[in-house]
Structures are given as structure tokens and as C-alpha cells.
Coordinates of C-alpha atoms and ligand atoms in Angstrom, one line a residue:
M481 CA -108.0 120.2 1.8
R482 CA -108.2 119.9 5.6
K483 CA -108.1 116.3 6.8
D484 CA -110.2 116.5 10.0
F485 CA -113.5 118.3 10.5
L486 CA -113.2 121.8 12.1
P487 CA -116.4 122.4 14.1
F488 CA -117.8 126.0 14.3
S489 CA -117.6 125.8 18.1
K490 CA -115.9 123.5 20.7
P491 CA -115.7 123.9 24.4
S492 CA -112.2 123.8 26.0
I493 CA -112.4 121.0 28.6
T494 CA -109.2 119.8 30.3
E495 CA -108.4 116.4 32.0
E496 CA -108.5 118.4 35.3
D497 CA -112.1 119.5 34.5
I498 CA -113.1 115.9 33.9
A499 CA -111.4 114.8 37.2
A500 CA -113.3 117.5 39.1
V501 CA -116.6 116.3 37.7
G502 CA -115.5 112.8 38.7
D503 CA -114.9 114.0 42.3
V504 CA -118.4 115.4 42.5
L505 CA -119.8 112.1 41.2
R506 CA -117.8 110.2 43.9
S507 CA -119.0 112.5 46.6
S508 CA -122.2 112.2 48.6
W509 CA -123.9 115.2 46.9
I510 CA -124.3 115.4 43.2
T511 CA -127.4 117.6 42.7
T512 CA -127.7 121.3 43.7
G513 CA -125.3 121.8 46.7
P514 CA -122.0 123.3 47.7
K515 CA -120.7 123.5 44.1
N516 CA -123.8 125.5 43.1
A517 CA -123.3 127.9 46.0
E518 CA -119.6 128.4 45.0
F519 CA -120.4 128.9 41.3
E520 CA -123.1 131.4 42.1
K521 CA -120.8 133.3 44.4
N522 CA -117.9 133.3 41.9
F523 CA -120.2 134.4 39.1
K524 CA -121.5 137.2 41.3
E525 CA -118.0 138.4 42.1
Y526 CA -117.0 138.2 38.4
T527 CA -119.8 140.2 37.0
G528 CA -120.4 142.4 40.0
C529 CA -124.1 141.7 40.0
G530 CA -126.3 142.0 43.1
E531 CA -127.6 138.5 43.2
S532 CA -127.0 135.3 41.1
V533 CA -129.1 132.1 40.8
A534 CA -127.7 129.1 38.9
V535 CA -130.3 127.4 36.7
A536 CA -130.6 124.4 34.4
S537 CA -130.5 126.6 31.3
A538 CA -131.0 130.2 30.2
T539 CA -134.4 129.1 28.7
G540 CA -135.4 127.8 32.2
A541 CA -134.3 131.1 33.7
M542 CA -136.4 133.0 31.1
H543 CA -139.4 130.8 31.9
V544 CA -139.2 131.4 35.6
M545 CA -138.5 135.1 35.2
L546 CA -141.6 135.6 32.9
H547 CA -143.7 133.8 35.5
A548 CA -142.2 135.8 38.4
L549 CA -143.0 139.1 36.5
G550 CA -146.6 137.8 35.9
I551 CA -146.3 138.1 32.1
G552 CA -149.4 136.6 30.6
K553 CA -152.6 137.2 28.5
G554 CA -153.0 140.7 27.1
D555 CA -149.3 141.6 27.7
E556 CA -146.8 142.4 25.0
V557 CA -143.0 141.7 25.2
I558 CA -140.6 143.5 22.9
T559 CA -137.7 141.4 21.7
P560 CA -135.7 141.1 18.5
S561 CA -136.6 138.4 16.0
M562 CA -132.9 138.0 15.5
T563 CA -132.6 135.9 18.7
W564 CA -132.7 132.2 19.7
V565 CA -136.3 131.0 19.5
S566 CA -136.4 130.0 23.2
T567 CA -137.3 133.6 24.3
V568 CA -140.1 134.0 21.7
N569 CA -141.5 130.5 22.4
L570 CA -141.7 131.2 26.2
I571 CA -143.4 134.6 25.7
T572 CA -145.9 132.8 23.5
L573 CA -146.4 129.9 25.9
A574 CA -147.0 132.5 28.7
G575 CA -150.0 133.7 26.7
A576 CA -148.4 137.0 25.9
K577 CA -147.5 138.5 22.5
P578 CA -144.0 138.8 21.3
V579 CA -143.5 142.1 19.5
F580 CA -140.5 141.9 17.2
V581 CA -138.1 144.7 17.0
D582 CA -135.6 145.1 14.1
V583 CA -131.8 145.2 14.6
D584 CA -129.0 147.2 13.0
R585 CA -127.9 145.7 9.7
D586 CA -124.2 145.6 10.5
T587 CA -124.1 145.0 14.3
L588 CA -127.3 142.9 14.8
M589 CA -128.1 145.1 17.9
T590 CA -131.5 146.5 18.7
S591 CA -131.7 150.1 20.0
A592 CA -133.9 152.5 22.0
E593 CA -134.7 154.2 18.7
K594 CA -136.1 151.0 17.2
I595 CA -137.9 149.9 20.4
A596 CA -139.6 153.3 21.3
P597 CA -142.3 153.2 18.5
L598 CA -143.4 149.7 19.5
I599 CA -144.3 150.6 23.1
N600 CA -148.0 150.9 24.0
E601 CA -150.1 150.4 27.2
R602 CA -149.8 146.6 26.9
T603 CA -146.0 146.6 26.8
K604 CA -144.8 144.9 30.0
L605 CA -141.3 143.9 29.3
I606 CA -138.3 144.5 26.9
I607 CA -135.7 141.8 26.3
P608 CA -132.8 143.2 24.3
V609 CA -130.1 140.6 23.1
H610 CA -126.4 141.3 23.5
F611 CA -125.4 139.9 20.1
A612 CA -122.4 137.6 19.3
G613 CA -120.5 138.8 22.3
A614 CA -120.8 142.5 21.9
A615 CA -123.1 144.7 24.0
V616 CA -126.4 146.4 23.2
D617 CA -126.3 150.2 23.8
M618 CA -128.1 149.9 27.2
D619 CA -128.1 153.4 28.6
P620 CA -130.8 154.8 26.2
I621 CA -132.8 151.6 26.5
R622 CA -132.6 151.8 30.4
E623 CA -133.7 155.4 30.2
L624 CA -136.6 154.6 27.9
A625 CA -137.8 151.7 30.0
A626 CA -137.6 153.7 33.2
K627 CA -139.5 156.6 31.7
K628 CA -142.3 154.3 30.5
G629 CA -142.2 152.1 33.7
I630 CA -141.5 148.9 31.7
R631 CA -139.3 146.0 33.0
L632 CA -136.1 145.3 31.2
V633 CA -134.3 141.9 31.1
E634 CA -131.1 141.5 29.1
D635 CA -130.5 138.3 27.2
A636 CA -126.9 137.8 28.0
A637 CA -126.5 134.3 26.6
H638 CA -123.7 135.6 24.3
A639 CA -122.2 138.1 26.8
A640 CA -120.2 136.3 29.6
G641 CA -117.3 138.7 30.0
T642 CA -118.6 141.4 27.8
Y643 CA -118.1 145.0 28.9
Y644 CA -120.6 147.8 28.3
K645 CA -118.7 151.0 29.0
N646 CA -116.7 150.1 32.0
E647 CA -119.1 147.5 33.5
R648 CA -119.4 143.9 32.9
I649 CA -122.8 142.8 31.5
G650 CA -124.7 141.5 34.6
K651 CA -123.6 144.2 36.9
K652 CA -126.6 146.4 36.4
G653 CA -130.2 145.5 36.0
T654 CA -131.4 141.9 35.3
S655 CA -129.5 139.5 32.9
I656 CA -129.7 135.9 31.9
F657 CA -126.6 134.0 30.9
S658 CA -126.3 130.6 29.2
F659 CA -123.7 127.9 29.6
H660 CA -124.8 125.7 26.7
P661 CA -121.7 124.0 25.1
I662 CA -121.4 126.6 22.3
K663 CA -121.4 129.6 24.7
N664 CA -118.2 131.2 26.1
I665 CA -118.2 129.0 29.1
T666 CA -120.1 125.8 29.5
T667 CA -121.6 123.5 32.2
G668 CA -123.0 121.1 29.6
E669 CA -126.4 122.7 30.0
G670 CA -126.9 125.6 32.4
G671 CA -127.5 129.2 33.0
M672 CA -127.3 132.1 35.5
F673 CA -129.9 134.6 36.4
C674 CA -128.3 137.8 37.7
S675 CA -130.2 140.8 39.1
D676 CA -129.8 143.9 41.3
D677 CA -133.5 143.4 42.2
K678 CA -133.4 141.4 45.5
A679 CA -137.1 140.7 45.6
L680 CA -137.2 139.4 42.0
T681 CA -134.1 137.2 42.7
D682 CA -135.6 135.7 45.8
R683 CA -138.7 134.7 43.8
V684 CA -136.6 133.2 41.0
R685 CA -134.6 131.3 43.5
S686 CA -137.7 129.8 45.0
L687 CA -139.6 129.3 41.7
K688 CA -136.7 127.4 40.1
F689 CA -137.1 124.7 42.8
H690 CA -140.8 123.9 43.2
G691 CA -141.6 127.2 44.8
L692 CA -140.4 125.9 48.1
G693 CA -139.1 128.6 50.5
V694 CA -135.7 126.8 50.5
D695 CA -133.8 124.4 48.3
A696 CA -132.9 120.9 49.0
Y697 CA -129.3 121.7 50.1
D698 CA -130.5 124.5 52.4
R699 CA -132.8 122.1 54.1
Q700 CA -130.0 119.7 54.9
T701 CA -127.3 122.2 55.9
H702 CA -129.5 124.6 57.7
G703 CA -131.4 122.0 59.5
R704 CA -134.7 123.2 58.2
S705 CA -137.7 120.9 58.2
P706 CA -137.2 118.3 55.6
Q707 CA -140.8 118.9 54.4
A708 CA -140.5 122.5 53.3
Q709 CA -143.7 124.2 52.4
V710 CA -144.7 125.3 48.9
V711 CA -144.9 129.1 49.0
E712 CA -146.3 129.2 45.5
P713 CA -146.3 126.5 42.7
G714 CA -142.8 126.5 41.1
F715 CA -140.8 124.8 38.4
K716 CA -137.7 122.5 38.5
Y717 CA -134.8 124.3 36.9
N718 CA -132.0 123.8 39.5
L719 CA -128.5 123.1 38.3
T720 CA -126.7 119.9 39.4
D721 CA -123.3 120.1 41.2
I722 CA -121.9 117.9 38.5
A723 CA -122.5 120.8 36.1
A724 CA -121.7 123.6 38.6
V725 CA -118.2 122.2 39.3
L726 CA -117.5 122.5 35.6
G727 CA -118.8 126.1 35.7
I728 CA -116.5 127.0 38.5
R729 CA -113.5 125.8 36.5
Q730 CA -114.6 127.3 33.2
L731 CA -115.3 130.7 34.8
A732 CA -111.8 130.8 36.2
R733 CA -110.6 130.6 32.5
L734 CA -113.2 132.9 31.0
E735 CA -110.8 135.9 30.6
E736 CA -108.2 133.6 29.0
F737 CA -110.9 132.2 26.7
N738 CA -112.1 135.6 25.7
A739 CA -108.6 136.9 25.1
K740 CA -108.0 134.0 22.7
R741 CA -111.3 134.5 21.0
T742 CA -110.5 138.2 20.5
K743 CA -107.1 137.4 19.0
L744 CA -108.6 134.9 16.5
A745 CA -111.4 137.4 15.6
M746 CA -108.8 140.1 14.8
E747 CA -107.0 137.6 12.6
Y748 CA -110.2 136.7 10.8
R749 CA -111.0 140.3 10.1
K750 CA -107.6 140.8 8.6
R751 CA -107.8 137.7 6.4
L752 CA -111.4 138.2 5.4
A753 CA -110.5 141.6 3.9
E754 CA -109.1 139.4 1.0
I755 CA -112.6 138.1 0.1
D756 CA -115.1 140.7 -1.2
E757 CA -118.0 138.2 -1.2
I758 CA -117.8 137.9 2.6
S759 CA -118.5 140.7 5.1
P760 CA -118.1 140.4 8.9
L761 CA -120.2 142.4 11.3
A762 CA -119.1 145.9 12.2
D763 CA -118.0 147.3 15.5
C764 CA -120.6 149.1 17.6
K765 CA -120.2 152.8 17.6
Y766 CA -120.6 153.2 21.4
E767 CA -118.1 152.1 24.1
Q768 CA -118.2 148.3 24.7
T769 CA -115.8 145.4 24.6
S770 CA -116.9 142.2 22.9
A771 CA -116.4 138.7 24.4
W772 CA -116.4 137.4 20.8
H773 CA -119.0 134.7 21.3
L774 CA -119.4 134.2 17.6
F775 CA -117.7 135.2 14.4
I776 CA -120.6 136.0 12.1
V777 CA -120.2 136.8 8.4
R778 CA -122.7 137.6 5.6
L779 CA -122.4 136.2 2.1
D780 CA -123.0 138.5 -0.9
V781 CA -125.2 136.0 -2.7
K782 CA -125.1 137.9 -6.0
K783 CA -121.3 138.2 -6.2
A784 CA -120.8 134.6 -5.0
G785 CA -123.4 133.2 -7.4
M786 CA -124.8 130.9 -4.8
S787 CA -127.1 130.9 -1.8
R788 CA -125.8 131.0 1.8
D789 CA -127.0 127.5 2.4
E790 CA -125.1 126.2 -0.7
F791 CA -122.0 128.1 0.5
M792 CA -122.3 126.4 3.9
Q793 CA -122.7 123.0 2.2
E794 CA -119.5 123.7 0.1
L795 CA -117.6 124.6 3.3
K796 CA -118.8 121.4 4.9
K797 CA -117.5 119.3 2.0
R798 CA -114.1 121.0 2.7
N799 CA -114.4 119.9 6.4
I800 CA -115.3 123.4 7.7
G801 CA -118.2 123.6 10.1
T802 CA -120.6 126.5 10.3
G803 CA -123.8 127.5 12.0
I804 CA -126.6 130.0 11.6
H805 CA -127.2 132.4 14.5
F806 CA -130.0 133.0 13.8
R807 CA -132.8 132.4 11.3
A808 CA -135.3 135.2 11.9
A809 CA -137.8 133.9 14.6
H810 CA -140.8 135.8 13.1
L811 CA -140.4 133.9 9.8
Q812 CA -140.6 130.4 11.3
K813 CA -143.6 128.3 10.6
F814 CA -145.6 128.9 13.8
Y815 CA -145.1 132.6 13.8
R816 CA -146.0 133.0 10.2
E817 CA -149.1 130.8 10.4
Q818 CA -150.4 131.7 13.9
M819 CA -149.3 135.3 14.3
G820 CA -149.5 136.5 10.7
C821 CA -145.8 137.4 10.5
H822 CA -144.4 137.9 7.0
E823 CA -141.4 138.9 5.0
G824 CA -140.9 142.7 4.8
M825 CA -141.7 143.3 8.5
L826 CA -138.1 143.6 9.7
P827 CA -135.9 144.4 6.7
D828 CA -132.5 144.4 8.5
T829 CA -133.2 141.2 10.4
E830 CA -134.4 139.5 7.2
Y831 CA -131.4 140.7 5.2
N832 CA -129.1 139.0 7.7
S833 CA -131.2 135.9 8.2
D834 CA -130.8 135.1 4.5
R835 CA -127.1 135.8 4.3
M836 CA -125.5 135.2 7.7
F837 CA -123.5 132.2 9.0
S838 CA -121.0 131.7 11.9
I839 CA -117.6 130.4 11.0
P840 CA -115.4 128.4 13.5
L841 CA -114.3 130.4 16.6
F842 CA -113.3 128.7 19.9
P843 CA -110.4 129.2 22.3
D844 CA -108.4 126.1 21.3
M845 CA -108.4 127.1 17.6
T846 CA -105.1 128.1 15.9
N847 CA -104.1 130.4 13.1
D848 CA -103.6 127.3 10.9
D849 CA -107.3 126.6 11.4
I850 CA -108.1 130.1 10.3
N851 CA -105.9 129.6 7.2
D852 CA -108.0 126.4 6.4
V853 CA -111.3 128.4 6.7
I854 CA -109.9 131.2 4.4
D855 CA -108.5 128.7 1.9
A856 CA -111.8 126.8 1.7
M857 CA -113.7 130.0 1.1
K858 CA -111.3 131.1 -1.7
D859 CA -111.5 127.6 -3.2
I860 CA -115.3 127.7 -3.3
L861 CA -115.2 131.2 -4.8
K862 CA -112.4 130.1 -7.3
K863 CA -109.9 132.7 -6.2
Ligands
LIG1647 C1 -128.2 130.0 23.7 C2 -129.2 131.1 23.7 C3 -130.3 131.1 24.6 C4 -130.7 129.9 25.4 O1 -129.8 129.4 26.2 P1 -130.0 127.9 26.8 O2 -129.0 127.9 28.0 O3 -129.6 126.9 25.7 O4 -131.4 127.8 27.2 C5 -131.1 132.3 24.7 N1 -130.8 133.3 23.9 C6 -129.8 133.4 23.1 C7 -129.5 134.6 22.3 C8 -129.0 132.3 22.9 O5 -127.9 132.3 22.1

């Protein structure tokens, strides 16, 4: 058995990264400042997006964005239940109704086909999720949203470096990225709002910092009045330079990270073919290139003779870490009790929610680590 614990995710942080953070701490500016500006510029160049705003988290960006779009009482927002709960919570907190759309059983992607029947006159926004590093089939969804006059914001938390056709996610439309430690690059906590809508970006930039016309660093460097005026009441979701400097360094390695993730994922696919009880996700049938954020598998609970949770527990006993991305949002306590959500609403989401788990995948992993994961699975299944 493996001696040390193999986590399901681990950021790749070097001594140079730590030194760069130290340099910011020793400088005279540690909150939003020059490192933020540089990180925003580099991310914009990397994705090819129109505008980029660094934020304290993807959740914070989502909050500001819902507010900027005026989403509230009486509005409906279509999003998958197979997502992180933050989006669903914020829609609810805004006073709007989350309308859950199902996903494909084997790719976990939603689609224009699944979204179209849920649209009505109250639908104000659609938030598709690029899942596990692969891209949603955006063209038909963009067409549908444009035809109906509904806003579209992509949850790109898993999609830093993902290509849809020949464009990086972020280049077109409006996307929100996350730099939480499990994501493809990290700033500790952090996120990036990207959009080709200049007016929306300007509002998000202002709203993420008190709704002042300018941010603190602008005030100093551009000699603006130190008492900037509130243009409209805003939030406080700016990113510190301590975090941004890490983002700059991580972004420079994103291609290297994703190449390593892809190689490991291909090795997993080859090795998992030896275990019938375990099935990975399938490739999307349209043109896209995955950033391999997660390696998700589903357990055949009948063949295995145990539940997914028991299987994860057995892996943990063998020093293999796993995670669940995600338990269906619509079946969580609040959404069951307050919104009348129930089993049977979203069959393919629920199928996966009961069987799925993420196995270790991160850039610094080795093929020996993959061997340990496969050996542990075979040991549990007595192969
Ligand atoms: C991580 C994640 C988020 C939230 O990102 P934070 O930066 O932690 O706020 C949103 N959506 C999805 C799909 C995620 O995986």
C-alpha cells in the first residue's frame, strides 16, 4: 500500500513563487495595485478576451455580475444543477429563481437542446458550466440566447486554457474563471471576470470596489481625488497583489500544467480500461480541447457491490484522496425544502451525482501515483 497520502488535487507552487509573494509583502503596496494590473493584462492576452477584471473569487465575480445585470425578484436564471453551489446560492440570494437544466450523462455538459424548453418570458440569464476542463458546445447556446434576447455568462471555473473550436474560453462573450487552489491555476483564492462587453466590464470593475468610479491604486497613481465618489453602492471583491503575483507566475505555467494534466488523463484512460466497475467521462462530440481540470469517474454500484461513498472511504484507507464534483445542487437540503426540488427532476444529473467521484489529477503527479490509484481500486474490487 502507498505510504503517504495522495490528495486528489495539489497546486504546483515553486520556491520562486513563494519568493515573489515575499517580495510583494516587503514592498509598499500589498493590496490591489501593479501586480493586479499586470495579471489582468496577461490574462487578457492569454485568453484573447476584450476586458478582464481580477476579483477575490469566482463567487464574488458572479455576485457582482448578477447585480450588474439587475437580476432579481421575478427573474429566472437557467443553470445546471451539476455545478458548484455558489452560482445557485447567489441566484437565490438575488431574489431570482434558479431553473435547473439537466446535463449529458457521459460528458456532464448542458446543451441548447436541454435549455430551450426551459425558456419563458421570465428567463433573464443562462449560465452554462464548462465541465471538468472540457468546453460546453457554445455556438448553439449563443444562437439560442441571441434569438431570445437573453444574457449568457459562462462559468469557466474549470476552463482556464480550454479551447472551444479554435478559441480559448474567455475570448468570446462573458466568462468567469476561478483560481481556488484546486483549479488549473491558483492565487490562493481569486477569480477573473472576462467580457467583450465594455459597458458591463466597467460596471463590474466599479462594483467590485465599493462602486467608486476608480479603485484605490488608480487614485494614487493617477492623482485622482483621494475621496472618490460612490457612483452606485458596490461590494468589496478586489484581489490583493499578494495573490495577483502568484497568478502572474501560475499563468505563465498554465500551458505546461495543462499538457501534464492531459498526459496523466490519457494514462488514466488506458489503465482504467482494466476495471469494468469504473467508467470515466466521454469525450465531447464537437470540436474542443480539454484543460483536464478534473478526472471524474463513475462507479457501477451494482457490479462493485458497494456505494460510491463506501468506495471513496476504501480508497482513503489506502491513502488515495478523492472528491465529489458535484453533488446535485437541486437535491441539497435548502433546494429540496424551500423550492420543492425532488429526485427524478434531472435524471442524468442525479445518475452522476450518486456515482461520480474525482480521482487524483494535478501537474506534479507521476505515473507511479497513477499505478497506486489503479492498484488501490483493484484491491478494493478484489481483482
Ligand atoms: C470552483 C467553482 C466555482 C467557484 O469558484 P470560487 O473561486 O471558489 O468562488 C464556481 N463554479 C464552479 C463550477 C466551480 O468549480
